[in-house]
mmCIF file of C-alpha atoms and ligand atoms in Angstrom:
data_model
loop_
_atom_site.group_PDB
_atom_site.id
_atom_site.type_symbol
_atom_site.label_atom_id
_atom_site.label_comp_id
_atom_site.label_asym_id
_atom_site.label_seq_id
_atom_site.Cartn_x
_atom_site.Cartn_y
_atom_site.Cartn_z
ATOM 1 C CA MET A 1 -15.901 11.401 17.226
ATOM 2 C CA SER A 2 -13.927 11.863 15.144
ATOM 3 C CA GLU A 3 -12.772 14.382 12.671
ATOM 4 C CA LEU A 4 -9.328 15.781 11.242
ATOM 5 C CA ARG A 5 -7.331 19.037 12.873
ATOM 6 C CA TRP A 6 -4.447 20.421 11.706
ATOM 7 C CA ASN A 7 -0.395 20.787 12.425
ATOM 8 C CA PRO A 8 0.653 23.650 12.031
ATOM 9 C CA LEU A 9 3.676 23.564 12.946
ATOM 10 C CA LEU A 10 3.810 20.230 9.997
ATOM 11 C CA CYS A 11 1.019 22.257 8.555
ATOM 12 C CA GLU A 12 -0.360 18.274 7.581
ATOM 13 C CA TRP A 13 -4.075 17.034 9.003
ATOM 14 C CA VAL A 14 -4.107 14.397 12.461
ATOM 15 C CA ALA A 15 -7.126 12.375 12.102
ATOM 16 C CA THR A 16 -9.040 11.453 14.929
ATOM 17 C CA ALA A 17 -10.983 8.486 15.777
ATOM 18 C CA THR A 18 -11.840 7.503 19.197
ATOM 19 C CA GLN A 19 -13.897 4.804 17.854
ATOM 20 C CA ARG A 20 -11.509 2.604 17.376
ATOM 21 C CA GLN A 21 -10.653 1.512 19.928
ATOM 22 C CA GLU A 22 -13.461 -0.716 20.153
ATOM 23 C CA ARG A 23 -11.659 -2.626 17.272
ATOM 24 C CA THR A 24 -12.132 -6.258 16.817
ATOM 25 C CA PHE A 25 -8.353 -7.667 18.437
ATOM 26 C CA LEU A 26 -6.778 -10.324 16.968
ATOM 27 C CA PRO A 27 -10.459 -12.741 17.611
ATOM 28 C CA PRO A 28 -9.984 -16.729 17.093
ATOM 29 C CA ALA A 29 -9.664 -17.890 13.764
ATOM 30 C CA ASP A 30 -13.482 -19.771 14.641
ATOM 31 C CA TYR A 31 -14.708 -15.993 14.838
ATOM 32 C CA CYS A 32 -13.251 -14.311 12.227
ATOM 33 C CA PRO A 33 -15.447 -11.375 10.757
ATOM 34 C CA LEU A 34 -13.783 -11.647 7.429
ATOM 35 C CA CYS A 35 -14.680 -15.762 7.263
ATOM 36 C CA PRO A 36 -18.152 -16.421 5.424
ATOM 37 C CA THR A 37 -20.494 -17.565 7.425
ATOM 38 C CA VAL A 38 -20.677 -21.153 7.621
ATOM 39 C CA PRO A 39 -24.072 -22.180 8.366
ATOM 40 C CA GLY A 40 -25.463 -22.458 11.654
ATOM 41 C CA GLY A 41 -22.245 -21.173 12.761
ATOM 42 C CA PHE A 42 -21.159 -17.523 14.240
ATOM 43 C CA PRO A 43 -22.108 -14.972 11.621
ATOM 44 C CA THR A 44 -19.312 -12.181 10.427
ATOM 45 C CA GLU A 45 -19.426 -9.630 8.545
ATOM 46 C CA ILE A 46 -19.993 -11.863 4.902
ATOM 47 C CA PRO A 47 -24.032 -13.672 5.406
ATOM 48 C CA GLU A 48 -22.691 -15.807 2.279
ATOM 49 C CA PRO A 49 -21.750 -18.960 2.324
ATOM 50 C CA THR A 50 -17.962 -18.284 0.016
ATOM 51 C CA TYR A 51 -17.025 -15.765 -1.591
ATOM 52 C CA ASP A 52 -13.841 -14.875 -4.369
ATOM 53 C CA ILE A 53 -12.963 -10.977 -3.254
ATOM 54 C CA ALA A 54 -15.181 -9.106 -1.016
ATOM 55 C CA VAL A 55 -14.818 -5.305 -0.895
ATOM 56 C CA LEU A 56 -16.949 -3.963 2.744
ATOM 57 C CA GLU A 57 -16.753 -0.552 4.685
ATOM 58 C CA ASN A 58 -14.808 -0.717 7.292
ATOM 59 C CA ARG A 59 -15.995 -1.056 10.876
ATOM 60 C CA PHE A 60 -14.248 1.130 12.396
ATOM 61 C CA PRO A 61 -13.668 3.860 9.721
ATOM 62 C CA THR A 62 -11.477 6.904 10.320
ATOM 63 C CA LEU A 63 -12.658 8.895 7.663
ATOM 64 C CA LEU A 64 -16.562 8.708 6.891
ATOM 65 C CA ALA A 65 -18.841 9.880 3.836
ATOM 66 C CA GLU A 66 -21.788 11.602 6.101
ATOM 67 C CA PRO A 67 -19.188 12.185 8.910
ATOM 68 C CA PRO A 68 -19.659 13.398 12.628
ATOM 69 C CA ALA A 69 -19.597 17.601 13.272
ATOM 70 C CA PRO A 70 -15.702 17.811 14.519
ATOM 71 C CA ALA A 71 -16.427 18.202 18.944
ATOM 72 C CA VAL A 72 -14.031 20.847 18.616
ATOM 73 C CA GLU A 73 -14.174 23.836 17.060
ATOM 74 C CA SER A 74 -12.318 26.161 14.818
ATOM 75 C CA SER A 75 -10.118 27.963 15.334
ATOM 76 C CA ASP A 76 -7.887 30.354 13.442
ATOM 77 C CA LEU A 77 -4.535 28.499 14.464
ATOM 78 C CA TYR A 78 -5.965 25.700 15.013
ATOM 79 C CA PRO A 79 -8.139 25.053 12.115
ATOM 80 C CA VAL A 80 -11.090 21.581 12.489
ATOM 81 C CA ARG A 81 -13.524 20.039 9.491
ATOM 82 C CA PRO A 82 -14.532 17.348 8.972
ATOM 83 C CA SER A 83 -13.355 13.483 9.120
ATOM 84 C CA ARG A 84 -14.956 12.831 5.150
ATOM 85 C CA GLY A 85 -13.702 10.630 3.116
ATOM 86 C CA VAL A 86 -14.115 6.351 2.801
ATOM 87 C CA CYS A 87 -12.271 3.533 4.211
ATOM 88 C CA GLU A 88 -13.016 -0.225 2.753
ATOM 89 C CA VAL A 89 -11.660 -3.069 3.460
ATOM 90 C CA VAL A 90 -10.532 -5.792 1.151
ATOM 91 C CA LEU A 91 -10.654 -9.427 1.267
ATOM 92 C CA TYR A 92 -8.408 -10.798 -0.942
ATOM 93 C CA ALA A 93 -10.065 -14.828 -0.843
ATOM 94 C CA PRO A 94 -12.234 -16.596 1.550
ATOM 95 C CA ARG A 95 -9.125 -18.965 3.233
ATOM 96 C CA HIS A 96 -8.141 -17.664 6.150
ATOM 97 C CA ALA A 97 -5.374 -19.575 6.337
ATOM 98 C CA SER A 98 -4.208 -17.856 3.774
ATOM 99 C CA SER A 99 -2.032 -14.379 2.365
ATOM 100 C CA LEU A 100 -1.579 -12.445 -0.693
ATOM 101 C CA ALA A 101 2.226 -14.112 -1.834
ATOM 102 C CA GLN A 102 0.406 -17.796 -1.220
ATOM 103 C CA GLU A 103 -2.681 -17.039 -3.186
ATOM 104 C CA PRO A 104 -2.025 -17.884 -6.959
ATOM 105 C CA VAL A 105 -1.419 -15.240 -9.702
ATOM 106 C CA GLU A 106 -4.656 -16.257 -10.431
ATOM 107 C CA GLN A 107 -6.077 -14.441 -7.492
ATOM 108 C CA ILE A 108 -3.755 -11.273 -7.611
ATOM 109 C CA TYR A 109 -4.218 -11.133 -11.027
ATOM 110 C CA LYS A 110 -7.773 -10.825 -9.686
ATOM 111 C CA LEU A 111 -7.750 -8.631 -6.982
ATOM 112 C CA VAL A 112 -5.249 -5.911 -9.200
ATOM 113 C CA GLN A 113 -8.694 -5.493 -11.553
ATOM 114 C CA VAL A 114 -10.582 -4.907 -7.878
ATOM 115 C CA TRP A 115 -8.198 -2.055 -6.935
ATOM 116 C CA THR A 116 -8.967 -0.510 -10.720
ATOM 117 C CA ASP A 117 -12.003 -0.471 -10.248
ATOM 118 C CA ARG A 118 -12.099 1.035 -6.932
ATOM 119 C CA PHE A 119 -9.548 3.956 -7.754
ATOM 120 C CA ARG A 120 -11.859 4.201 -9.444
ATOM 121 C CA GLU A 121 -15.296 3.857 -8.858
ATOM 122 C CA LEU A 122 -14.203 6.440 -5.015
ATOM 123 C CA GLY A 123 -12.036 8.759 -7.132
ATOM 124 C CA ALA A 124 -14.851 9.836 -8.840
ATOM 125 C CA LEU A 125 -16.443 10.878 -5.697
ATOM 126 C CA GLU A 126 -16.634 14.712 -5.444
ATOM 127 C CA PHE A 127 -15.205 15.133 -2.227
ATOM 128 C CA VAL A 128 -12.120 12.705 -2.695
ATOM 129 C CA GLU A 129 -9.404 14.003 -3.701
ATOM 130 C CA TYR A 130 -6.755 10.454 -2.853
ATOM 131 C CA VAL A 131 -7.453 7.178 -3.423
ATOM 132 C CA PHE A 132 -4.942 5.757 -1.386
ATOM 133 C CA ILE A 133 -4.446 0.800 -2.058
ATOM 134 C CA PHE A 134 -2.518 -0.727 1.220
ATOM 135 C CA GLU A 135 -2.312 -3.268 2.866
ATOM 136 C CA ASN A 136 -0.363 -3.801 7.058
ATOM 137 C CA LYS A 137 1.159 -7.446 7.447
ATOM 138 C CA GLY A 138 1.358 -8.919 10.149
ATOM 139 C CA GLU A 139 1.281 -8.617 13.816
ATOM 140 C CA ALA A 140 4.722 -6.376 14.422
ATOM 141 C CA ILE A 141 3.025 -3.911 11.816
ATOM 142 C CA GLY A 142 -0.317 -4.017 14.355
ATOM 143 C CA VAL A 143 -2.809 -5.872 12.228
ATOM 144 C CA THR A 144 -6.055 -7.224 14.636
ATOM 145 C CA LEU A 145 -7.136 -10.112 11.846
ATOM 146 C CA HIS A 146 -4.890 -12.493 11.082
ATOM 147 C CA HIS A 147 -7.541 -13.165 7.413
ATOM 148 C CA PRO A 148 -5.197 -12.097 3.759
ATOM 149 C CA HIS A 149 -7.147 -8.338 3.597
ATOM 150 C CA GLY A 150 -5.856 -4.719 2.336
ATOM 151 C CA GLN A 151 -7.606 -1.028 2.632
ATOM 152 C CA ILE A 152 -8.295 1.378 1.136
ATOM 153 C CA TYR A 153 -8.914 5.274 1.891
ATOM 154 C CA ALA A 154 -10.307 7.988 -0.198
ATOM 155 C CA TYR A 155 -8.797 10.633 1.189
ATOM 156 C CA PRO A 156 -10.382 14.693 0.440
ATOM 157 C CA PHE A 157 -7.246 15.886 0.477
ATOM 158 C CA VAL A 158 -3.894 15.127 -1.060
ATOM 159 C CA PRO A 159 -1.936 13.430 1.827
ATOM 160 C CA PRO A 160 1.381 14.838 2.425
ATOM 161 C CA ARG A 161 3.764 11.655 1.519
ATOM 162 C CA ILE A 162 2.425 12.177 -2.248
ATOM 163 C CA GLU A 163 2.622 16.299 -1.861
ATOM 164 C CA ARG A 164 6.225 15.270 -1.435
ATOM 165 C CA GLU A 165 6.697 12.969 -3.746
ATOM 166 C CA LEU A 166 4.580 15.274 -6.371
ATOM 167 C CA GLU A 167 7.226 18.090 -5.082
ATOM 168 C CA CYS A 168 9.928 16.651 -6.175
ATOM 169 C CA CYS A 169 8.762 14.844 -9.836
ATOM 170 C CA LEU A 170 7.735 18.410 -10.836
ATOM 171 C CA GLY A 171 11.151 19.524 -9.398
ATOM 172 C CA HIS A 172 12.806 17.305 -11.594
ATOM 173 C CA LEU A 173 11.075 17.577 -14.980
ATOM 174 C CA GLU A 174 11.605 21.703 -14.547
ATOM 175 C CA ARG A 175 15.123 21.331 -13.978
ATOM 176 C CA THR A 176 15.688 18.790 -16.834
ATOM 177 C CA ALA A 177 12.627 18.092 -18.452
ATOM 178 C CA ARG A 178 12.276 14.390 -17.421
ATOM 179 C CA CYS A 179 10.570 12.057 -15.602
ATOM 180 C CA LEU A 180 12.141 11.428 -12.009
ATOM 181 C CA ILE A 181 10.548 7.996 -11.573
ATOM 182 C CA CYS A 182 11.620 7.095 -15.055
ATOM 183 C CA ASP A 183 15.699 7.945 -14.592
ATOM 184 C CA ILE A 184 15.298 6.115 -11.470
ATOM 185 C CA LEU A 185 14.305 3.182 -12.766
ATOM 186 C CA GLY A 186 16.715 4.046 -15.674
ATOM 187 C CA GLU A 187 19.531 3.932 -12.832
ATOM 188 C CA GLU A 188 18.780 1.069 -11.665
ATOM 189 C CA ARG A 189 18.921 -1.110 -14.687
ATOM 190 C CA ARG A 190 21.737 0.632 -15.700
ATOM 191 C CA ASP A 191 23.085 0.029 -12.300
ATOM 192 C CA GLY A 192 21.625 -3.077 -11.983
ATOM 193 C CA ARG A 193 22.797 -4.491 -8.289
ATOM 194 C CA ARG A 194 19.493 -2.960 -6.603
ATOM 195 C CA ILE A 195 17.138 -5.329 -9.456
ATOM 196 C CA VAL A 196 14.838 -7.561 -7.321
ATOM 197 C CA ALA A 197 12.508 -8.802 -10.012
ATOM 198 C CA GLU A 198 11.636 -7.405 -13.728
ATOM 199 C CA ASN A 199 8.789 -8.596 -16.185
ATOM 200 C CA GLY A 200 8.417 -6.927 -19.395
ATOM 201 C CA SER A 201 5.477 -4.484 -17.932
ATOM 202 C CA PHE A 202 7.704 -3.399 -14.374
ATOM 203 C CA ALA A 203 10.960 -3.631 -12.240
ATOM 204 C CA ALA A 204 11.228 -4.870 -8.474
ATOM 205 C CA PHE A 205 13.895 -3.102 -7.095
ATOM 206 C CA ILE A 206 14.950 -2.255 -3.449
ATOM 207 C CA PRO A 207 16.909 1.723 -4.398
ATOM 208 C CA PHE A 208 19.556 3.724 -3.919
ATOM 209 C CA PHE A 209 17.832 5.344 -1.422
ATOM 210 C CA ALA A 210 15.774 3.170 0.753
ATOM 211 C CA ARG A 211 14.463 3.383 4.643
ATOM 212 C CA TRP A 212 14.478 -0.286 5.393
ATOM 213 C CA PRO A 213 16.361 -2.293 4.122
ATOM 214 C CA TYR A 214 14.084 -4.844 2.937
ATOM 215 C CA GLU A 215 11.757 -2.570 0.735
ATOM 216 C CA VAL A 216 11.283 -2.719 -2.098
ATOM 217 C CA HIS A 217 10.037 -0.420 -4.950
ATOM 218 C CA ILE A 218 7.533 -1.850 -8.397
ATOM 219 C CA VAL A 219 7.650 0.392 -11.032
ATOM 220 C CA ALA A 220 5.378 0.242 -14.719
ATOM 221 C CA SER A 221 8.498 0.747 -17.458
ATOM 222 C CA ARG A 222 5.694 3.043 -19.255
ATOM 223 C CA HIS A 223 5.455 5.779 -17.606
ATOM 224 C CA LEU A 224 1.615 5.973 -16.463
ATOM 225 C CA GLN A 225 0.236 7.669 -13.274
ATOM 226 C CA ALA A 226 -2.809 4.933 -12.470
ATOM 227 C CA LEU A 227 -4.167 1.528 -12.091
ATOM 228 C CA THR A 228 -6.497 2.717 -14.786
ATOM 229 C CA ASP A 229 -4.055 3.493 -17.090
ATOM 230 C CA LEU A 230 -2.041 -0.840 -17.512
ATOM 231 C CA THR A 231 -3.608 -2.303 -20.211
ATOM 232 C CA ALA A 232 -5.094 -6.362 -19.543
ATOM 233 C CA ALA A 233 -0.867 -6.814 -20.366
ATOM 234 C CA GLU A 234 0.316 -4.742 -17.683
ATOM 235 C CA GLN A 235 -1.972 -5.220 -15.197
ATOM 236 C CA ARG A 236 -1.070 -9.957 -14.927
ATOM 237 C CA ASP A 237 2.402 -8.818 -15.168
ATOM 238 C CA LEU A 238 1.727 -6.855 -12.481
ATOM 239 C CA ALA A 239 -0.413 -9.592 -11.262
ATOM 240 C CA SER A 240 3.065 -11.099 -11.763
ATOM 241 C CA ILE A 241 5.689 -9.531 -9.985
ATOM 242 C CA LEU A 242 3.558 -8.956 -7.112
ATOM 243 C CA LYS A 243 3.711 -13.509 -6.645
ATOM 244 C CA SER A 244 7.544 -13.422 -7.654
ATOM 245 C CA LEU A 245 8.221 -10.481 -5.288
ATOM 246 C CA LEU A 246 5.921 -12.451 -1.820
ATOM 247 C CA VAL A 247 6.644 -15.713 -2.328
ATOM 248 C CA ALA A 248 10.775 -14.221 -1.594
ATOM 249 C CA TYR A 249 9.638 -12.160 1.395
ATOM 250 C CA ASP A 250 8.553 -15.181 2.469
ATOM 251 C CA ARG A 251 11.566 -17.429 1.850
ATOM 252 C CA LEU A 252 13.965 -14.877 3.451
ATOM 253 C CA PHE A 253 13.686 -16.431 6.456
ATOM 254 C CA ASP A 254 11.040 -19.023 6.007
ATOM 255 C CA LYS A 255 8.432 -17.154 7.698
ATOM 256 C CA SER A 256 4.939 -15.338 6.427
ATOM 257 C CA PHE A 257 7.301 -11.897 6.075
ATOM 258 C CA PRO A 258 5.082 -8.499 7.347
ATOM 259 C CA TYR A 259 5.557 -5.646 5.290
ATOM 260 C CA MET A 260 3.378 -2.789 4.977
ATOM 261 C CA MET A 261 2.481 -2.349 0.946
ATOM 262 C CA VAL A 262 1.246 1.021 -0.557
ATOM 263 C CA MET A 263 0.064 2.285 -3.711
ATOM 264 C CA HIS A 264 1.524 5.900 -4.969
ATOM 265 C CA GLN A 265 -0.830 6.754 -7.716
ATOM 266 C CA ARG A 266 -1.679 10.349 -9.424
ATOM 267 C CA PRO A 267 -4.870 12.907 -7.176
ATOM 268 C CA THR A 268 -7.681 11.426 -8.453
ATOM 269 C CA ARG A 269 -8.185 15.544 -7.470
ATOM 270 C CA PRO A 270 -9.120 17.810 -11.074
ATOM 271 C CA GLY A 271 -5.328 18.369 -12.278
ATOM 272 C CA SER A 272 -2.282 17.313 -14.560
ATOM 273 C CA TYR A 273 0.136 14.394 -12.376
ATOM 274 C CA GLU A 274 2.800 14.837 -16.060
ATOM 275 C CA HIS A 275 4.527 14.267 -13.995
ATOM 276 C CA TYR A 276 3.697 11.527 -12.541
ATOM 277 C CA HIS A 277 4.747 8.256 -12.365
ATOM 278 C CA PHE A 278 2.681 5.233 -10.546
ATOM 279 C CA HIS A 279 4.911 2.632 -8.428
ATOM 280 C CA ILE A 280 4.053 0.496 -4.845
ATOM 281 C CA GLU A 281 6.448 0.888 -2.502
ATOM 282 C CA PHE A 282 7.047 -1.912 0.108
ATOM 283 C CA TYR A 283 8.241 -1.548 3.618
ATOM 284 C CA PRO A 284 8.402 -4.447 5.739
ATOM 285 C CA PRO A 285 9.532 -3.768 9.960
ATOM 286 C CA LEU A 286 12.001 -6.603 9.890
ATOM 287 C CA ARG A 287 16.070 -6.711 9.137
ATOM 288 C CA ARG A 288 17.177 -10.387 10.391
ATOM 289 C CA ALA A 289 13.984 -12.755 10.722
ATOM 290 C CA ASP A 290 14.126 -11.676 14.646
ATOM 291 C CA ARG A 291 15.012 -7.563 14.817
ATOM 292 C CA LEU A 292 12.381 -5.510 14.089
ATOM 293 C CA LYS A 293 13.368 -2.631 12.903
ATOM 294 C CA TYR A 294 11.746 0.930 14.825
ATOM 295 C CA LEU A 295 10.962 3.882 13.819
ATOM 296 C CA ALA A 296 13.561 5.717 16.761
ATOM 297 C CA GLY A 297 14.267 9.337 18.021
ATOM 298 C CA SER A 298 16.317 10.646 14.196
ATOM 299 C CA GLU A 299 13.469 8.314 12.201
ATOM 300 C CA THR A 300 10.831 9.729 13.777
ATOM 301 C CA GLY A 301 11.424 13.743 15.342
ATOM 302 C CA ALA A 302 14.312 14.122 13.099
ATOM 303 C CA GLY A 303 12.898 13.030 9.791
ATOM 304 C CA LEU A 304 16.332 10.765 9.418
ATOM 305 C CA PHE A 305 15.889 6.902 7.915
ATOM 306 C CA ILE A 306 19.299 4.640 10.028
ATOM 307 C CA ASN A 307 19.516 2.237 7.483
ATOM 308 C CA ASP A 308 22.056 -0.262 8.552
ATOM 309 C CA THR A 309 22.534 -2.047 5.994
ATOM 310 C CA LEU A 310 23.596 -2.158 2.089
ATOM 311 C CA PRO A 311 20.640 -1.938 0.157
ATOM 312 C CA GLU A 312 22.310 -3.711 -3.155
ATOM 313 C CA GLU A 313 23.434 -6.935 -0.454
ATOM 314 C CA ARG A 314 19.285 -6.950 0.880
ATOM 315 C CA ALA A 315 18.611 -6.942 -3.143
ATOM 316 C CA ALA A 316 21.004 -9.435 -3.607
ATOM 317 C CA GLU A 317 19.994 -11.598 -0.373
ATOM 318 C CA LEU A 318 15.804 -11.115 -2.470
ATOM 319 C CA ARG A 319 17.401 -11.549 -6.048
ATOM 320 C CA GLU A 320 17.895 -15.814 -4.436
ATOM 321 C CA ARG A 321 14.994 -16.197 -4.207
ATOM 322 C CA ILE A 322 13.213 -15.074 -7.120
ATOM 323 C CA SER A 323 11.722 -17.936 -9.123
ATOM 324 C CA PRO A 324 8.811 -16.954 -11.760
ATOM 325 C CA ALA A 325 4.870 -16.531 -11.163
ATOM 326 C CA VAL A 326 3.493 -20.043 -12.778
ATOM 327 C CA TRP A 327 -0.200 -19.026 -15.235
ATOM 328 C CA VAL A 328 -2.070 -22.356 -14.798
ATOM 329 C CA SER A 329 -4.748 -20.470 -16.359
ATOM 330 C CA ARG A 330 -4.564 -17.168 -19.060
ATOM 331 C CA SER A 331 -8.068 -17.070 -19.119
ATOM 332 C CA VAL A 332 -8.805 -15.081 -15.880
ATOM 333 C CA PRO A 333 -12.008 -12.363 -17.084
HETATM 334 ZN ZN1 LIG B 401 -10.873 -14.559 8.116
HETATM 335 ZN ZN1 LIG B 402 8.094 7.892 -16.256
HETATM 336 ZN ZN1 LIG B 403 6.538 6.720 -4.048
#
């Protein structure tokens, strides 16, 4: 049973997805459904003895290309629509005990290419208006499978968080004739204290307005709107800066660092999005090695985030732990 229910109080959709209750919860390593199937062993979702990067349909999807009819009726106050869309799982590597941080930069580069292909392909579906690429990492975020993987949701509407960024970018453009995210990047570079890493095509920084202690934004230096706008050199630079940041995250507390990673690209529904600017945001839930930041009353009930650390100090901690990504092979296809 799944459907989209309209919340008139916030003017946004809520998805019901009761089938997700049944999903696999933290299976032991030898019963991982995302590992290759070993001959004579437990049959996983991948019947092959190995793979490199794999994209699967989510077995417990929130959105479906052929969704069931909603279980409840629409009314004027409470519109309901089928939960049409696509949910995919992206397996980063066949290595169960790995993580994106531990994978070689060449593998991350291949992943950037896979993300780009999925953005293009899902974005071309007539019922898809927005392709959202993300990763939930770590049990602190509620991950139910440890195998290194991310997800893609192709939504039948532009989600509210993106609509809000689009509106703010458009407002800034109308006031100043400039791109808001280019201006944010310029300000962070001028100040310098919150910059975590930089290369030819991307900068990583904890923004002035960070909500989370270790929130990092990776922003393209060139004004562009989506993965599909990147040159091959920019794809490599994206892999390099991701590798450097993820390794620095793991070095912070000497453990695999939990985070939400979300990619903010232009919508794929027709329209002009020249005022928008591609970036990736990381929201790690830790404020110290053994302390989680919770979204409590003020954050959840009022929308005011309270960050009890200074972005300038947290950025310095991360910056000290940055080292450049080492490419063994430049000739990855
Ligand atoms: Zn596995
Ligand atoms: Zn820009
Ligand atoms: Zn954003």
